[in-house]
Amino acid sequence: MAPTHPAAPAGPPPLRGRDRELARIASILTDGGDPLVVGPRGSGRTAVLHAALQPHRDRGELVVPLVALRPDATVPLALVVQLVSRLPSAARTHPATRAATALHRALERLVDRAHDLAGGPGGDADHRTLTRDVVDVVAELGRAVPAVLAVDDLDHADPGSRDVVAAVAAARAATGVPVLATAEPAEPAEPATPVAAAWTPVPLPALSRRAAGEVLDGLGVAPDPGVRAPLLRFAAGNPLVLVELARRNALDDAGTSAAGGPGRGPHVGRGTRITHPRTTVRLRDAFTAGLRDLPGATRRALVLLALAGESEQRAVVRAARRSEPGTVWEPAARAGVLHRDGPGFAHPVGALAVLEDSTLHQRVTAHRALAAALPAGHPARAWHAARAGGPADPAAAAGLAAELAGTAGRLAVAGAPGAAAHVLTVAAGVDDDRRRSHHLVQAARLARAAGDPRWSERLSAAAATSQLSADGTPSAGDLDALLKVAGEAWVSGDPAVLGRAHRLLDGAATATPAHAAVRAWGRHLLDPVGRAASIAAALAGGTDLLAALRSTPISEAAALGGLALVTDEAERAARLYAEALRRSPRAVPGEGGGIPELLVLALIETGRWDEAAARTARSLREAPAGTRPSSLTSRAVLALLRAEDDADAHVLAAARLLSPAASGLHLARLLFARGLAAAAAGEHRLAARFLAQLWRPDGEPLHPMVCGLATADAVAAHLAGGEPDRARALLTRARARPDVPSARRGFVLHRAGALLSEDPVELHALALAPGSERWPLAHAQTLLEQGEWLRRHQRRAQARVPLRAAVSTFERLGAVAWAHRARQELAATGPADEAGDRRAPGAGAGPLTSRQQAVAELAAAGLTNPQIAERLRISSRTVQTHLAHAFRALGVQRRAQLAEQLRHRA
C-alpha cells in the first residue's frame, strides 16, 4: 500500500493550454539543447518557465533561478553579478554540494572578480577571462550535482551579461548544465543578438478559445455568455489579460460586473452582448505604461480609435485613422500602445485602458466625430450618434432610434440576436418615453434568444419601469421612473434635461394621489427658486404637500431632505437623510442620488468631514456594479479639501465618469473643490480657471446649487490673480440672477462684496453674522479674509482675533492647506501684544514720528499717495506704511477723519 501524504497547500491554478510548448521544451533538453521561451507581454513566459523547471525540482536537481531586470539593462554585468552571487548560496543549501570545498573556493574567487570587473571599465581580455571562469565554475557545479540555470527576461539583461550567459549555454556539452531562458520577441528592425543565436526558440502563441475557456473554468468564472464573451474577446488569447480581466470583472459578481461598462456596437456574427471590462493597474502598466505621457492630441486620437472599434466595421476604423495626421499616431507607436506598422492597438486591452483614461466628455466628442465622418445610412453612424447622447430635437431623436431599430432587425436576421439586443438598448436611450419600453421589451426577447437569461431579466425589469400608457400617463408601477427622472434631472442641471423632466412632471393628468405627490415633489426639487416659499412651508411642517409620499417609494424624510439640500439647509438635510436611512435604506432614484451619497454631500457642506469620509469609503466598498460617480466625487472633494497626496488620482477617477450633461452637480462640486485647493496653495490663476468653468459660456451656471455658493471664491481668485474687472463682472451677474433666498447665499454675496470694497468692515460683519458658522469652511475663509484686510491696514492686533479663529476652524476640519495659509497670515501680524490685542479700536497707539506726521498732514490736505511720495521723495509703499501707522495712532479709518484728529493733537 502506497504511503499517504498530507495534501499539498493550494498553489496557483494549473497551467492550461501550454502542453505542446512544455513538451517541446522537454524534447530540446533531452536532445542537449537550451530552450528559449519567446512570447509577447502577458503570454505566460514566466509561468511556462516555472512549469518546465518543476520536473527538475521534483528529481532533486539544483535549480538556480535568475531574473534580468529592465532597470539593469544599462548596468555592466548586472546579471552576471546576480548569477555568481546566487551560486554560492545555492551550492551551500544543496546536500550534494554543501561540502564541495573546491567548488566554494572557486565561487569565492569568481564573486570577487565579477564584482571588480562590474565596478569599472574592463577590456575584452578581462571579459573573456570572466566568461571562461563562469563556464568553468558552472561545469564544476554540474559535475557535483545535476543542475539547471533559469534566466527570466533575458532580453532585459545588459549586453555583457547576455554574452556570458550565451557562452554558458553554448558550453552545455562541457558543463552538463542546461540554461532555460525567456525573452520577448525582438522587433523586426532590431539586429540579431546572442539571445537569438545561442538558444532554440519555443514561441508562445495566443491561447486557443478552448484553452482560454479552460483558464476561466479554473478561475471559477460562471458560464454566462454575457460575462465570458467580452473577457475572451479583449484577452485575445493572452493569459495575463484573461486572468486579470476575469479577477477584476467576473469573480465577485459575474451577473453585474460585466454589465456596468459601455456597450459594444453592432457586429454581424456575434450572438452575445459585449461590454468593456475594467482593466487593472498591472495590465495598464504592461500594455499602456506610457499613455499618460503622450501628447494631448495623440490621446484624443486614441479615444477615437478605441471607440471606432466598438462597431467593428472597417469603414469606421478607416474613418478614425483618416481623421488624424500620421504624426499624431507616432508617439503612441513609440510608446508601444499601437502597432508600429499603423494605427492599431498593439493589444485589444490597450483600447480598454485608453477608454478608462478618458473622460466622458472626450468619449462623447469622439462618438460625435465618428458619426460625422460616416456617410448617411451607414449602420454604425446611428450607433455613434446615439452613443454621443443623441440629438436634442425629439423628432430627430425618434428618427435616430428608428434607424437603430432597423439595424437591430438586420442583425437579428443575420443571426446575431445579442448584438441586436444591445443596439435596441441604445435606441431606448435616445427615443421618447412612448417608445422606450417597446425597444426594451424587444431587446429582452433577443437577449433570451442569445442565451443570456440574466440580461433578459434585467431588460424586462427596465421595460416595466419605463412602461407608459398611450396618453403618456405613468402606470401605477411607474413611480420609480418618475422619481428617477426627477433625481437624474437634478443631478444633471443641464437645461435640456431639466426641460424634458419638467414636461414629464407637468404633462398629463395624474392617475393617483401618489403620482400627484411625486410630481409635486419633483417640480419643487427642480425649481427651488420659483417654489422657495412652498418649500419653506413644507420644511416648516405647514403644508400637506408631501403627505401622500408615505404611499410612494420615497420616504417623507428623504423627500424633505432633498428639498432641504437644494435650499442650502444642509444641517437639516443631514438629519433627515440620517432618519431616512434608519427607517429604510431605500435609495432616492437618480444617477448618484442614493440616500447615503446625498447624506455625504450634506456632511461635507456642514464640516463633518471625518464622518463623510467614513461613509464614502463604505459606499466605495459596497458599490454593487461599479462605483457611483457621486461617491468618487465625494472622495475626490475630501482629498482636495484636505490636501491629500493622492488627490490628483481621486480627481482623475471621478472626472472619467462625469460630463456636463449628465453629472453637472458632481462636476461642479469637483471644479469647486479644485478651485479651493488651488487657492489654498496660492495658485490663484489656476483657481480662477477652475472656478470660471462653473459657469457656461452663456453665463448660466453649470449647476445652480453649487455655482452660486462659489461666487465669493471666484471673486477672490480673480482678484488675487490680477483680474479685478472679471471679479466685479462676476459679482454683478450673481446679484442680478434670481437665486434661492437662503441665508447662506446672502453670506456668500456679503463676503464677495467685502472682497471688492475699500472699506469692508460692515460687509465683513454681515458675512460673519450669527448663523454663518453653520458652513464652517466658508466662515473660516471669511475670517481669514477679514484678518488679511486688517493686517494690510496695519491693524495687526485686531487682525489676530479672526486669524486665530480661522486657524482653529481649518485645523478642526482637517483643511491643512488653508490652515497653513492662515498661520502664515497670523505670523505676518508680528509677535502677539496682549495689551494691544485688547485695546479698543480707535483708542490710539502712541505719538507720531515726524515723517508719519508729515505724511498724515499731506494726506489730510487732500494729496494722493503718489503726490505725497513725490513731495517727500519717498516711495508710495513707504507712504502707505506711514499712513497706516498714522491711522492706527490717531484711531481713524478714513482720510476724511485725519484733519480733525490732527487738530486735536496740535
mmCIF file of N, CA and C in Angstrom, residues 765-867:
data_model
loop_
_atom_site.group_PDB
_atom_site.id
_atom_site.type_symbol
_atom_site.label_atom_id
_atom_site.label_comp_id
_atom_site.label_asym_id
_atom_site.label_seq_id
_atom_site.Cartn_x
_atom_site.Cartn_y
_atom_site.Cartn_z
ATOM 1 N N ALA A 765 -18.875 92.125 8.736
ATOM 2 C CA ALA A 765 -19.780 91.853 9.858
ATOM 3 C C ALA A 765 -21.026 91.118 9.384
ATOM 4 N N LEU A 766 -21.557 91.501 8.208
ATOM 5 C CA LEU A 766 -22.730 90.819 7.670
ATOM 6 C C LEU A 766 -22.407 89.391 7.242
ATOM 7 N N ALA A 767 -21.222 89.219 6.641
ATOM 8 C CA ALA A 767 -20.835 87.880 6.183
ATOM 9 C C ALA A 767 -20.528 86.941 7.333
ATOM 10 N N LEU A 768 -20.208 87.497 8.502
ATOM 11 C CA LEU A 768 -19.882 86.687 9.675
ATOM 12 C C LEU A 768 -20.975 86.742 10.730
ATOM 13 N N ALA A 769 -22.183 87.134 10.316
ATOM 14 C CA ALA A 769 -23.296 87.254 11.247
ATOM 15 C C ALA A 769 -23.646 85.888 11.833
ATOM 16 N N PRO A 770 -24.315 85.866 12.983
ATOM 17 C CA PRO A 770 -24.713 84.575 13.576
ATOM 18 C C PRO A 770 -25.458 83.705 12.564
ATOM 19 N N GLY A 771 -25.086 82.459 12.514
ATOM 20 C CA GLY A 771 -25.641 81.520 11.543
ATOM 21 C C GLY A 771 -24.662 81.142 10.464
ATOM 22 N N SER A 772 -23.703 82.029 10.165
ATOM 23 C CA SER A 772 -22.731 81.732 9.105
ATOM 24 C C SER A 772 -21.801 80.593 9.507
ATOM 25 N N GLU A 773 -21.656 80.356 10.812
ATOM 26 C CA GLU A 773 -20.757 79.287 11.248
ATOM 27 C C GLU A 773 -21.308 77.905 10.922
ATOM 28 N N ARG A 774 -22.565 77.824 10.471
ATOM 29 C CA ARG A 774 -23.112 76.514 10.077
ATOM 30 C C ARG A 774 -22.405 75.951 8.856
ATOM 31 N N TRP A 775 -21.712 76.803 8.118
ATOM 32 C CA TRP A 775 -20.906 76.378 6.968
ATOM 33 C C TRP A 775 -19.460 76.729 7.288
ATOM 34 N N PRO A 776 -18.795 75.878 8.055
ATOM 35 C CA PRO A 776 -17.536 76.268 8.709
ATOM 36 C C PRO A 776 -16.399 76.617 7.755
ATOM 37 N N LEU A 777 -16.304 75.960 6.611
ATOM 38 C CA LEU A 777 -15.189 76.264 5.709
ATOM 39 C C LEU A 777 -15.305 77.687 5.180
ATOM 40 N N ALA A 778 -16.486 78.042 4.661
ATOM 41 C CA ALA A 778 -16.676 79.399 4.147
ATOM 42 C C ALA A 778 -16.566 80.424 5.269
ATOM 43 N N HIS A 779 -17.055 80.089 6.464
ATOM 44 C CA HIS A 779 -16.954 81.003 7.611
ATOM 45 C C HIS A 779 -15.489 81.277 7.942
ATOM 46 N N ALA A 780 -14.667 80.223 7.958
ATOM 47 C CA ALA A 780 -13.244 80.402 8.255
ATOM 48 C C ALA A 780 -12.539 81.166 7.144
ATOM 49 N N GLN A 781 -12.939 80.960 5.906
ATOM 50 C CA GLN A 781 -12.335 81.725 4.812
ATOM 51 C C GLN A 781 -12.650 83.220 4.970
ATOM 52 N N THR A 782 -13.862 83.520 5.368
ATOM 53 C CA THR A 782 -14.226 84.926 5.584
ATOM 54 C C THR A 782 -13.418 85.520 6.730
ATOM 55 N N LEU A 783 -13.235 84.762 7.799
ATOM 56 C CA LEU A 783 -12.390 85.238 8.907
ATOM 57 C C LEU A 783 -10.967 85.498 8.427
ATOM 58 N N LEU A 784 -10.460 84.611 7.593
ATOM 59 C CA LEU A 784 -9.114 84.796 7.054
ATOM 60 C C LEU A 784 -9.035 86.074 6.227
ATOM 61 N N GLU A 785 -10.021 86.289 5.374
ATOM 62 C CA GLU A 785 -10.014 87.494 4.530
ATOM 63 C C GLU A 785 -10.169 88.753 5.382
ATOM 64 N N GLN A 786 -10.966 88.683 6.430
ATOM 65 C CA GLN A 786 -11.075 89.835 7.333
ATOM 66 C C GLN A 786 -9.735 90.120 8.002
ATOM 67 N N GLY A 787 -9.072 89.051 8.465
ATOM 68 C CA GLY A 787 -7.766 89.246 9.097
ATOM 69 C C GLY A 787 -6.737 89.778 8.125
ATOM 70 N N GLU A 788 -6.764 89.326 6.869
ATOM 71 C CA GLU A 788 -5.821 89.822 5.859
ATOM 72 C C GLU A 788 -6.030 91.317 5.624
ATOM 73 N N TRP A 789 -7.297 91.744 5.536
ATOM 74 C CA TRP A 789 -7.569 93.163 5.300
ATOM 75 C C TRP A 789 -7.102 94.002 6.489
ATOM 76 N N LEU A 790 -7.389 93.534 7.692
ATOM 77 C CA LEU A 790 -6.979 94.296 8.875
ATOM 78 C C LEU A 790 -5.456 94.396 8.954
ATOM 79 N N ARG A 791 -4.751 93.311 8.647
ATOM 80 C CA ARG A 791 -3.288 93.370 8.707
ATOM 81 C C ARG A 791 -2.738 94.312 7.656
ATOM 82 N N ARG A 792 -3.301 94.257 6.432
ATOM 83 C CA ARG A 792 -2.812 95.156 5.377
ATOM 84 C C ARG A 792 -3.021 96.615 5.746
ATOM 85 N N HIS A 793 -3.998 96.871 6.590
ATOM 86 C CA HIS A 793 -4.257 98.246 7.009
ATOM 87 C C HIS A 793 -3.661 98.528 8.393
ATOM 88 N N GLN A 794 -2.628 97.739 8.732
ATOM 89 C CA GLN A 794 -1.822 97.962 9.927
ATOM 90 C C GLN A 794 -2.602 97.848 11.220
ATOM 91 N N ARG A 795 -3.692 97.117 11.199
ATOM 92 C CA ARG A 795 -4.455 96.886 12.416
ATOM 93 C C ARG A 795 -4.158 95.452 12.875
ATOM 94 N N ARG A 796 -2.894 95.247 13.212
ATOM 95 C CA ARG A 796 -2.410 93.893 13.464
ATOM 96 C C ARG A 796 -3.073 93.253 14.682
ATOM 97 N N ALA A 797 -3.224 94.031 15.736
ATOM 98 C CA ALA A 797 -3.821 93.456 16.948
ATOM 99 C C ALA A 797 -5.239 92.982 16.667
ATOM 100 N N GLN A 798 -6.007 93.780 15.932
ATOM 101 C CA GLN A 798 -7.366 93.381 15.587
ATOM 102 C C GLN A 798 -7.358 92.181 14.645
ATOM 103 N N ALA A 799 -6.361 92.112 13.752
ATOM 104 C CA ALA A 799 -6.318 91.040 12.763
ATOM 105 C C ALA A 799 -6.111 89.686 13.418
ATOM 106 N N ARG A 800 -5.410 89.661 14.551
ATOM 107 C CA ARG A 800 -5.085 88.369 15.154
ATOM 108 C C ARG A 800 -6.327 87.622 15.622
ATOM 109 N N VAL A 801 -7.367 88.357 16.010
ATOM 110 C CA VAL A 801 -8.570 87.696 16.537
ATOM 111 C C VAL A 801 -9.237 86.831 15.472
ATOM 112 N N PRO A 802 -9.619 87.357 14.301
ATOM 113 C CA PRO A 802 -10.226 86.477 13.292
ATOM 114 C C PRO A 802 -9.250 85.445 12.735
ATOM 115 N N LEU A 803 -7.952 85.813 12.670
ATOM 116 C CA LEU A 803 -6.997 84.850 12.123
ATOM 117 C C LEU A 803 -6.841 83.635 13.026
ATOM 118 N N ARG A 804 -6.816 83.872 14.346
ATOM 119 C CA ARG A 804 -6.736 82.735 15.258
ATOM 120 C C ARG A 804 -7.977 81.848 15.131
ATOM 121 N N ALA A 805 -9.131 82.479 14.993
ATOM 122 C CA ALA A 805 -10.369 81.699 14.843
ATOM 123 C C ALA A 805 -10.354 80.908 13.534
ATOM 124 N N ALA A 806 -9.823 81.521 12.479
ATOM 125 C CA ALA A 806 -9.740 80.812 11.194
ATOM 126 C C ALA A 806 -8.821 79.606 11.295
ATOM 127 N N VAL A 807 -7.652 79.794 11.904
ATOM 128 C CA VAL A 807 -6.716 78.678 12.067
ATOM 129 C C VAL A 807 -7.382 77.535 12.833
ATOM 130 N N SER A 808 -8.087 77.877 13.910
ATOM 131 C CA SER A 808 -8.735 76.857 14.728
ATOM 132 C C SER A 808 -9.764 76.064 13.918
ATOM 133 N N THR A 809 -10.571 76.759 13.124
ATOM 134 C CA THR A 809 -11.601 76.068 12.334
ATOM 135 C C THR A 809 -10.981 75.215 11.247
ATOM 136 N N PHE A 810 -10.003 75.750 10.537
ATOM 137 C CA PHE A 810 -9.345 74.966 9.484
ATOM 138 C C PHE A 810 -8.714 73.697 10.060
ATOM 139 N N GLU A 811 -8.057 73.825 11.199
ATOM 140 C CA GLU A 811 -7.425 72.651 11.808
ATOM 141 C C GLU A 811 -8.465 71.631 12.257
ATOM 142 N N ARG A 812 -9.577 72.107 12.777
ATOM 143 C CA ARG A 812 -10.633 71.173 13.194
ATOM 144 C C ARG A 812 -11.206 70.421 11.999
ATOM 145 N N LEU A 813 -11.358 71.109 10.877
ATOM 146 C CA LEU A 813 -11.892 70.462 9.683
ATOM 147 C C LEU A 813 -10.898 69.481 9.076
ATOM 148 N N GLY A 814 -9.613 69.762 9.230
ATOM 149 C CA GLY A 814 -8.602 68.986 8.525
ATOM 150 C C GLY A 814 -8.190 69.621 7.211
ATOM 151 N N ALA A 815 -8.520 70.917 7.024
ATOM 152 C CA ALA A 815 -8.131 71.644 5.816
ATOM 153 C C ALA A 815 -6.708 72.158 5.996
ATOM 154 N N VAL A 816 -5.748 71.268 5.805
ATOM 155 C CA VAL A 816 -4.373 71.573 6.195
ATOM 156 C C VAL A 816 -3.781 72.720 5.372
ATOM 157 N N ALA A 817 -4.094 72.789 4.079
ATOM 158 C CA ALA A 817 -3.527 73.856 3.254
ATOM 159 C C ALA A 817 -4.084 75.215 3.666
ATOM 160 N N TRP A 818 -5.387 75.265 3.936
ATOM 161 C CA TRP A 818 -5.967 76.531 4.397
ATOM 162 C C TRP A 818 -5.428 76.902 5.773
ATOM 163 N N ALA A 819 -5.251 75.920 6.646
ATOM 164 C CA ALA A 819 -4.692 76.208 7.974
ATOM 165 C C ALA A 819 -3.276 76.761 7.853
ATOM 166 N N HIS A 820 -2.491 76.206 6.947
ATOM 167 C CA HIS A 820 -1.125 76.701 6.743
ATOM 168 C C HIS A 820 -1.153 78.149 6.262
ATOM 169 N N ARG A 821 -2.040 78.431 5.327
ATOM 170 C CA ARG A 821 -2.134 79.806 4.822
ATOM 171 C C ARG A 821 -2.557 80.769 5.930
ATOM 172 N N ALA A 822 -3.516 80.362 6.767
ATOM 173 C CA ALA A 822 -3.961 81.236 7.849
ATOM 174 C C ALA A 822 -2.864 81.432 8.887
ATOM 175 N N ARG A 823 -2.101 80.370 9.176
ATOM 176 C CA ARG A 823 -0.998 80.514 10.135
ATOM 177 C C ARG A 823 0.066 81.471 9.612
ATOM 178 N N GLN A 824 0.343 81.413 8.303
ATOM 179 C CA GLN A 824 1.302 82.352 7.712
ATOM 180 C C GLN A 824 0.820 83.790 7.867
ATOM 181 N N GLU A 825 -0.463 84.005 7.630
ATOM 182 C CA GLU A 825 -1.018 85.358 7.770
ATOM 183 C C GLU A 825 -0.964 85.807 9.224
ATOM 184 N N LEU A 826 -1.230 84.890 10.142
ATOM 185 C CA LEU A 826 -1.162 85.238 11.561
ATOM 186 C C LEU A 826 0.260 85.588 11.959
ATOM 187 N N ALA A 827 1.230 84.833 11.447
ATOM 188 C CA ALA A 827 2.625 85.127 11.764
ATOM 189 C C ALA A 827 3.039 86.491 11.224
ATOM 190 N N ALA A 828 2.446 86.890 10.096
ATOM 191 C CA ALA A 828 2.802 88.181 9.497
ATOM 192 C C ALA A 828 2.318 89.361 10.327
ATOM 193 N N THR A 829 1.420 89.109 11.293
ATOM 194 C CA THR A 829 0.978 90.213 12.146
ATOM 195 C C THR A 829 2.006 90.559 13.203
ATOM 196 N N GLY A 830 3.074 89.756 13.297
ATOM 197 C CA GLY A 830 4.111 90.043 14.275
ATOM 198 C C GLY A 830 3.838 89.359 15.596
ATOM 199 N N PRO A 831 4.732 89.522 16.551
ATOM 200 C CA PRO A 831 4.550 88.888 17.867
ATOM 201 C C PRO A 831 3.307 89.412 18.558
ATOM 202 N N ALA A 832 2.648 88.540 19.287
ATOM 203 C CA ALA A 832 1.402 88.915 19.960
ATOM 204 C C ALA A 832 1.667 89.961 21.024
ATOM 205 N N ASP A 833 0.808 90.950 21.098
ATOM 206 C CA ASP A 833 0.865 92.011 22.109
ATOM 207 C C ASP A 833 -0.489 91.997 22.810
ATOM 208 N N GLU A 834 -0.534 91.316 23.978
ATOM 209 C CA GLU A 834 -1.825 91.108 24.616
ATOM 210 C C GLU A 834 -2.506 92.431 24.926
ATOM 211 N N ALA A 835 -1.718 93.430 25.356
ATOM 212 C CA ALA A 835 -2.329 94.729 25.652
ATOM 213 C C ALA A 835 -2.870 95.350 24.386
ATOM 214 N N GLY A 836 -2.072 95.282 23.305
ATOM 215 C CA GLY A 836 -2.546 95.845 22.046
ATOM 216 C C GLY A 836 -3.734 95.083 21.505
ATOM 217 N N ASP A 837 -3.729 93.736 21.697
ATOM 218 C CA ASP A 837 -4.844 92.931 21.199
ATOM 219 C C ASP A 837 -6.138 93.306 21.898
ATOM 220 N N ARG A 838 -6.016 93.724 23.174
ATOM 221 C CA ARG A 838 -7.230 94.052 23.927
ATOM 222 C C ARG A 838 -7.638 95.512 23.743
ATOM 223 N N ARG A 839 -6.746 96.317 23.129
ATOM 224 C CA ARG A 839 -7.043 97.743 23.003
ATOM 225 C C ARG A 839 -8.230 97.947 22.092
ATOM 226 N N ALA A 840 -9.135 98.820 22.483
ATOM 227 C CA ALA A 840 -10.331 99.067 21.673
ATOM 228 C C ALA A 840 -9.953 99.785 20.398
ATOM 229 N N PRO A 841 -10.629 99.476 19.299
ATOM 230 C CA PRO A 841 -10.330 100.165 18.054
ATOM 231 C C PRO A 841 -10.542 101.665 18.199
ATOM 232 N N GLY A 842 -9.641 102.436 17.634
ATOM 233 C CA GLY A 842 -9.765 103.881 17.651
ATOM 234 C C GLY A 842 -9.249 104.524 18.903
ATOM 235 N N ALA A 843 -8.659 103.764 19.830
ATOM 236 C CA ALA A 843 -8.194 104.345 21.079
ATOM 237 C C ALA A 843 -6.851 105.009 20.942
ATOM 238 N N GLY A 844 -6.211 104.890 19.792
ATOM 239 C CA GLY A 844 -4.899 105.476 19.591
ATOM 240 C C GLY A 844 -3.802 104.528 19.968
ATOM 241 N N ALA A 845 -2.608 104.735 19.415
ATOM 242 C CA ALA A 845 -1.500 103.817 19.661
ATOM 243 C C ALA A 845 -0.207 104.574 19.826
ATOM 244 N N GLY A 846 -0.212 105.699 20.487
ATOM 245 C CA GLY A 846 1.028 106.390 20.773
ATOM 246 C C GLY A 846 1.275 107.556 19.833
ATOM 247 N N PRO A 847 2.384 108.310 20.059
ATOM 248 C CA PRO A 847 2.673 109.501 19.253
ATOM 249 C C PRO A 847 3.124 109.137 17.857
ATOM 250 N N LEU A 848 3.053 110.163 16.965
ATOM 251 C CA LEU A 848 3.518 110.000 15.591
ATOM 252 C C LEU A 848 4.969 110.420 15.478
ATOM 253 N N THR A 849 5.720 109.743 14.591
ATOM 254 C CA THR A 849 7.064 110.221 14.259
ATOM 255 C C THR A 849 6.928 111.436 13.357
ATOM 256 N N SER A 850 8.033 112.154 13.162
ATOM 257 C CA SER A 850 7.981 113.354 12.329
ATOM 258 C C SER A 850 7.567 113.015 10.894
ATOM 259 N N ARG A 851 8.076 111.893 10.355
ATOM 260 C CA ARG A 851 7.716 111.520 8.987
ATOM 261 C C ARG A 851 6.250 111.080 8.912
ATOM 262 N N GLN A 852 5.774 110.329 9.934
ATOM 263 C CA GLN A 852 4.366 109.945 9.940
ATOM 264 C C GLN A 852 3.468 111.173 10.039
ATOM 265 N N GLN A 853 3.904 112.167 10.846
ATOM 266 C CA GLN A 853 3.146 113.403 10.977
ATOM 267 C C GLN A 853 3.068 114.120 9.639
ATOM 268 N N ALA A 854 4.220 114.179 8.921
ATOM 269 C CA ALA A 854 4.241 114.880 7.639
ATOM 270 C C ALA A 854 3.333 114.184 6.629
ATOM 271 N N VAL A 855 3.394 112.860 6.579
ATOM 272 C CA VAL A 855 2.553 112.107 5.641
ATOM 273 C C VAL A 855 1.081 112.331 5.980
ATOM 274 N N ALA A 856 0.736 112.266 7.278
ATOM 275 C CA ALA A 856 -0.656 112.440 7.673
ATOM 276 C C ALA A 856 -1.168 113.830 7.329
ATOM 277 N N GLU A 857 -0.342 114.853 7.517
ATOM 278 C CA GLU A 857 -0.779 116.223 7.211
ATOM 279 C C GLU A 857 -1.024 116.393 5.713
ATOM 280 N N LEU A 858 -0.128 115.860 4.878
ATOM 281 C CA LEU A 858 -0.316 115.972 3.438
ATOM 282 C C LEU A 858 -1.558 115.197 2.989
ATOM 283 N N ALA A 859 -1.792 114.023 3.587
ATOM 284 C CA ALA A 859 -2.986 113.259 3.237
ATOM 285 C C ALA A 859 -4.241 114.004 3.668
ATOM 286 N N ALA A 860 -4.185 114.645 4.850
ATOM 287 C CA ALA A 860 -5.331 115.427 5.309
ATOM 288 C C ALA A 860 -5.592 116.612 4.397
ATOM 289 N N ALA A 861 -4.531 117.118 3.757
ATOM 290 C CA ALA A 861 -4.694 118.239 2.833
ATOM 291 C C ALA A 861 -5.255 117.803 1.488
ATOM 292 N N GLY A 862 -5.424 116.490 1.280
ATOM 293 C CA GLY A 862 -6.049 116.007 0.056
ATOM 294 C C GLY A 862 -5.101 115.432 -0.968
ATOM 295 N N LEU A 863 -3.800 115.326 -0.663
ATOM 296 C CA LEU A 863 -2.851 114.779 -1.631
ATOM 297 C C LEU A 863 -2.998 113.254 -1.693
ATOM 298 N N THR A 864 -2.774 112.726 -2.882
ATOM 299 C CA THR A 864 -2.790 111.270 -3.055
ATOM 300 C C THR A 864 -1.449 110.690 -2.619
ATOM 301 N N ASN A 865 -1.389 109.351 -2.501
ATOM 302 C CA ASN A 865 -0.141 108.698 -2.103
ATOM 303 C C ASN A 865 1.000 108.976 -3.066
ATOM 304 N N PRO A 866 0.813 108.890 -4.403
ATOM 305 C CA PRO A 866 1.908 109.223 -5.312
ATOM 306 C C PRO A 866 2.367 110.675 -5.176
ATOM 307 N N GLN A 867 1.420 111.612 -4.940
ATOM 308 C CA GLN A 867 1.800 113.022 -4.771
ATOM 309 C C GLN A 867 2.604 113.217 -3.489
#
